JSON list of C-alpha atoms in Angstrom, two decimals:
[
{"chain": "Q", "resi": 368, "resn": "ALA", "atom": "CA", "xyz": [100.07, 97.18, 83.63]},
{"chain": "Q", "resi": 369, "resn": "VAL", "atom": "CA", "xyz": [99.34, 100.86, 83.31]},
{"chain": "Q", "resi": 370, "resn": "ALA", "atom": "CA", "xyz": [98.23, 102.11, 79.90]},
{"chain": "Q", "resi": 371, "resn": "ARG", "atom": "CA", "xyz": [100.47, 104.59, 78.15]},
{"chain": "Q", "resi": 372, "resn": "GLY", "atom": "CA", "xyz": [99.54, 108.13, 79.11]},
{"chain": "Q", "resi": 373, "resn": "THR", "atom": "CA", "xyz": [97.99, 107.19, 82.45]},
{"chain": "Q", "resi": 374, "resn": "LEU", "atom": "CA", "xyz": [99.30, 108.04, 85.88]},
{"chain": "Q", "resi": 375, "resn": "SER", "atom": "CA", "xyz": [99.74, 105.33, 88.51]},
{"chain": "Q", "resi": 376, "resn": "HIS", "atom": "CA", "xyz": [98.48, 105.91, 92.03]},
{"chain": "Q", "resi": 377, "resn": "SER", "atom": "CA", "xyz": [101.98, 105.76, 93.53]},
{"chain": "Q", "resi": 378, "resn": "ARG", "atom": "CA", "xyz": [103.37, 108.23, 90.98]},
{"chain": "Q", "resi": 379, "resn": "ALA", "atom": "CA", "xyz": [100.47, 110.62, 91.57]},
{"chain": "Q", "resi": 380, "resn": "VAL", "atom": "CA", "xyz": [101.04, 110.51, 95.35]},
{"chain": "Q", "resi": 381, "resn": "THR", "atom": "CA", "xyz": [104.75, 111.12, 94.81]},
{"chain": "Q", "resi": 382, "resn": "MET", "atom": "CA", "xyz": [103.92, 114.15, 92.66]},
{"chain": "Q", "resi": 383, "resn": "LEU", "atom": "CA", "xyz": [101.46, 115.49, 95.25]},
{"chain": "Q", "resi": 384, "resn": "ARG", "atom": "CA", "xyz": [104.08, 115.20, 98.00]},
{"chain": "Q", "resi": 385, "resn": "ALA", "atom": "CA", "xyz": [106.62, 117.01, 95.83]},
{"chain": "Q", "resi": 386, "resn": "ALA", "atom": "CA", "xyz": [104.10, 119.80, 95.21]},
{"chain": "Q", "resi": 387, "resn": "GLU", "atom": "CA", "xyz": [103.50, 120.11, 98.97]},
{"chain": "Q", "resi": 388, "resn": "ARG", "atom": "CA", "xyz": [107.22, 120.55, 99.55]},
{"chain": "Q", "resi": 389, "resn": "ALA", "atom": "CA", "xyz": [107.64, 122.98, 96.63]},
{"chain": "Q", "resi": 390, "resn": "ALA", "atom": "CA", "xyz": [104.74, 125.23, 97.63]},
{"chain": "Q", "resi": 391, "resn": "SER", "atom": "CA", "xyz": [105.61, 128.59, 99.11]},
{"chain": "Q", "resi": 392, "resn": "PRO", "atom": "CA", "xyz": [104.93, 128.57, 101.95]},
{"chain": "Q", "resi": 393, "resn": "ALA", "atom": "CA", "xyz": [105.26, 124.79, 102.21]},
{"chain": "Q", "resi": 394, "resn": "VAL", "atom": "CA", "xyz": [102.04, 122.85, 102.68]},
{"chain": "Q", "resi": 395, "resn": "ASP", "atom": "CA", "xyz": [102.00, 120.63, 105.75]},
{"chain": "Q", "resi": 396, "resn": "TYR", "atom": "CA", "xyz": [101.88, 116.91, 105.08]},
{"chain": "Q", "resi": 397, "resn": "VAL", "atom": "CA", "xyz": [98.64, 115.31, 106.29]},
{"chain": "Q", "resi": 398, "resn": "PRO", "atom": "CA", "xyz": [98.53, 111.49, 106.19]},
{"chain": "Q", "resi": 399, "resn": "GLY", "atom": "CA", "xyz": [95.79, 110.19, 103.91]},
{"chain": "Q", "resi": 400, "resn": "ARG", "atom": "CA", "xyz": [94.96, 113.57, 102.41]},
{"chain": "Q", "resi": 401, "resn": "SER", "atom": "CA", "xyz": [96.24, 113.03, 98.88]},
{"chain": "Q", "resi": 402, "resn": "PHE", "atom": "CA", "xyz": [93.35, 112.43, 96.50]},
{"chain": "Q", "resi": 403, "resn": "HIS", "atom": "CA", "xyz": [90.48, 113.43, 98.76]},
{"chain": "Q", "resi": 404, "resn": "GLY", "atom": "CA", "xyz": [92.08, 116.83, 99.34]},
{"chain": "Q", "resi": 405, "resn": "LEU", "atom": "CA", "xyz": [92.78, 117.28, 95.66]},
{"chain": "Q", "resi": 406, "resn": "ARG", "atom": "CA", "xyz": [89.19, 116.41, 94.72]},
{"chain": "Q", "resi": 407, "resn": "ARG", "atom": "CA", "xyz": [87.87, 118.69, 97.48]},
{"chain": "Q", "resi": 408, "resn": "ALA", "atom": "CA", "xyz": [89.87, 121.62, 96.10]},
{"chain": "Q", "resi": 409, "resn": "PHE", "atom": "CA", "xyz": [88.65, 120.79, 92.59]},
{"chain": "Q", "resi": 410, "resn": "VAL", "atom": "CA", "xyz": [84.99, 120.77, 93.70]},
{"chain": "Q", "resi": 411, "resn": "ASP", "atom": "CA", "xyz": [85.36, 124.00, 95.70]},
{"chain": "Q", "resi": 412, "resn": "GLY", "atom": "CA", "xyz": [86.96, 125.74, 92.71]},
{"chain": "Q", "resi": 413, "resn": "ALA", "atom": "CA", "xyz": [84.31, 124.47, 90.31]},
{"chain": "Q", "resi": 414, "resn": "VAL", "atom": "CA", "xyz": [81.51, 125.63, 92.60]},
{"chain": "Q", "resi": 415, "resn": "GLU", "atom": "CA", "xyz": [83.17, 129.03, 92.95]},
{"chain": "Q", "resi": 416, "resn": "LEU", "atom": "CA", "xyz": [83.28, 129.27, 89.14]},
{"chain": "Q", "resi": 417, "resn": "GLN", "atom": "CA", "xyz": [79.59, 128.25, 89.02]},
{"chain": "Q", "resi": 418, "resn": "VAL", "atom": "CA", "xyz": [80.24, 125.07, 87.01]},
{"chain": "Q", "resi": 419, "resn": "SER", "atom": "CA", "xyz": [76.95, 123.23, 86.53]},
{"chain": "Q", "resi": 420, "resn": "ALA", "atom": "CA", "xyz": [76.29, 120.10, 88.58]},
{"chain": "Q", "resi": 421, "resn": "ASN", "atom": "CA", "xyz": [76.21, 118.01, 85.41]},
{"chain": "Q", "resi": 422, "resn": "ALA", "atom": "CA", "xyz": [79.51, 119.41, 84.12]},
{"chain": "Q", "resi": 423, "resn": "LEU", "atom": "CA", "xyz": [81.12, 118.90, 87.53]},
{"chain": "Q", "resi": 424, "resn": "GLN", "atom": "CA", "xyz": [79.92, 115.29, 87.54]},
{"chain": "Q", "resi": 425, "resn": "GLN", "atom": "CA", "xyz": [81.38, 114.68, 84.08]},
{"chain": "Q", "resi": 426, "resn": "LEU", "atom": "CA", "xyz": [84.71, 116.41, 84.82]},
{"chain": "Q", "resi": 427, "resn": "GLY", "atom": "CA", "xyz": [85.16, 114.51, 88.07]},
{"chain": "Q", "resi": 428, "resn": "GLY", "atom": "CA", "xyz": [84.08, 111.15, 86.71]},
{"chain": "Q", "resi": 429, "resn": "TRP", "atom": "CA", "xyz": [81.31, 110.66, 89.27]},
{"chain": "Q", "resi": 430, "resn": "THR", "atom": "CA", "xyz": [78.21, 108.58, 88.47]},
{"chain": "Q", "resi": 431, "resn": "ASP", "atom": "CA", "xyz": [75.90, 110.86, 90.46]},
{"chain": "Q", "resi": 432, "resn": "GLU", "atom": "CA", "xyz": [75.60, 114.67, 90.44]},
{"chain": "Q", "resi": 433, "resn": "ARG", "atom": "CA", "xyz": [75.19, 114.73, 94.24]},
{"chain": "Q", "resi": 434, "resn": "THR", "atom": "CA", "xyz": [78.54, 113.08, 95.04]},
{"chain": "Q", "resi": 435, "resn": "PRO", "atom": "CA", "xyz": [80.80, 116.13, 94.52]},
{"chain": "Q", "resi": 436, "resn": "LYS", "atom": "CA", "xyz": [78.75, 118.40, 96.76]},
{"chain": "Q", "resi": 437, "resn": "THR", "atom": "CA", "xyz": [77.90, 115.82, 99.43]},
{"chain": "Q", "resi": 438, "resn": "VAL", "atom": "CA", "xyz": [81.26, 114.06, 99.71]},
{"chain": "Q", "resi": 439, "resn": "TYR", "atom": "CA", "xyz": [83.89, 116.53, 98.52]},
{"chain": "Q", "resi": 440, "resn": "ARG", "atom": "CA", "xyz": [82.50, 120.01, 99.18]},
{"chain": "Q", "resi": 441, "resn": "ASP", "atom": "CA", "xyz": [84.45, 121.78, 101.92]},
{"chain": "Q", "resi": 442, "resn": "ARG", "atom": "CA", "xyz": [82.02, 121.95, 104.82]},
{"chain": "Q", "resi": 443, "resn": "GLU", "atom": "CA", "xyz": [83.74, 125.03, 106.27]},
{"chain": "Q", "resi": 444, "resn": "LEU", "atom": "CA", "xyz": [83.06, 126.99, 103.08]},
{"chain": "Q", "resi": 445, "resn": "VAL", "atom": "CA", "xyz": [79.42, 125.86, 103.07]},
{"chain": "Q", "resi": 446, "resn": "GLN", "atom": "CA", "xyz": [78.93, 126.87, 106.72]},
{"chain": "Q", "resi": 447, "resn": "GLY", "atom": "CA", "xyz": [80.64, 130.24, 106.17]},
{"chain": "Q", "resi": 448, "resn": "ARG", "atom": "CA", "xyz": [78.25, 131.36, 103.43]}
]
């Protein structure tokens, strides 16, 4: 059972797909992108805003400060800097 106030995986994916369709211009559907893409965008935005590594870890729920930047950081942005 899902605790009150939480969001199930299937409901979150449904909401992400609806947001893709509602975006203007529409965002192309990419199989398997859902949460990884969302977390990648979150990390990129946090880095752009100069959020500390510790704060980013806490906000994202990671157990290690390196995970956001090594797993979720957009490699294209890193290479372009």
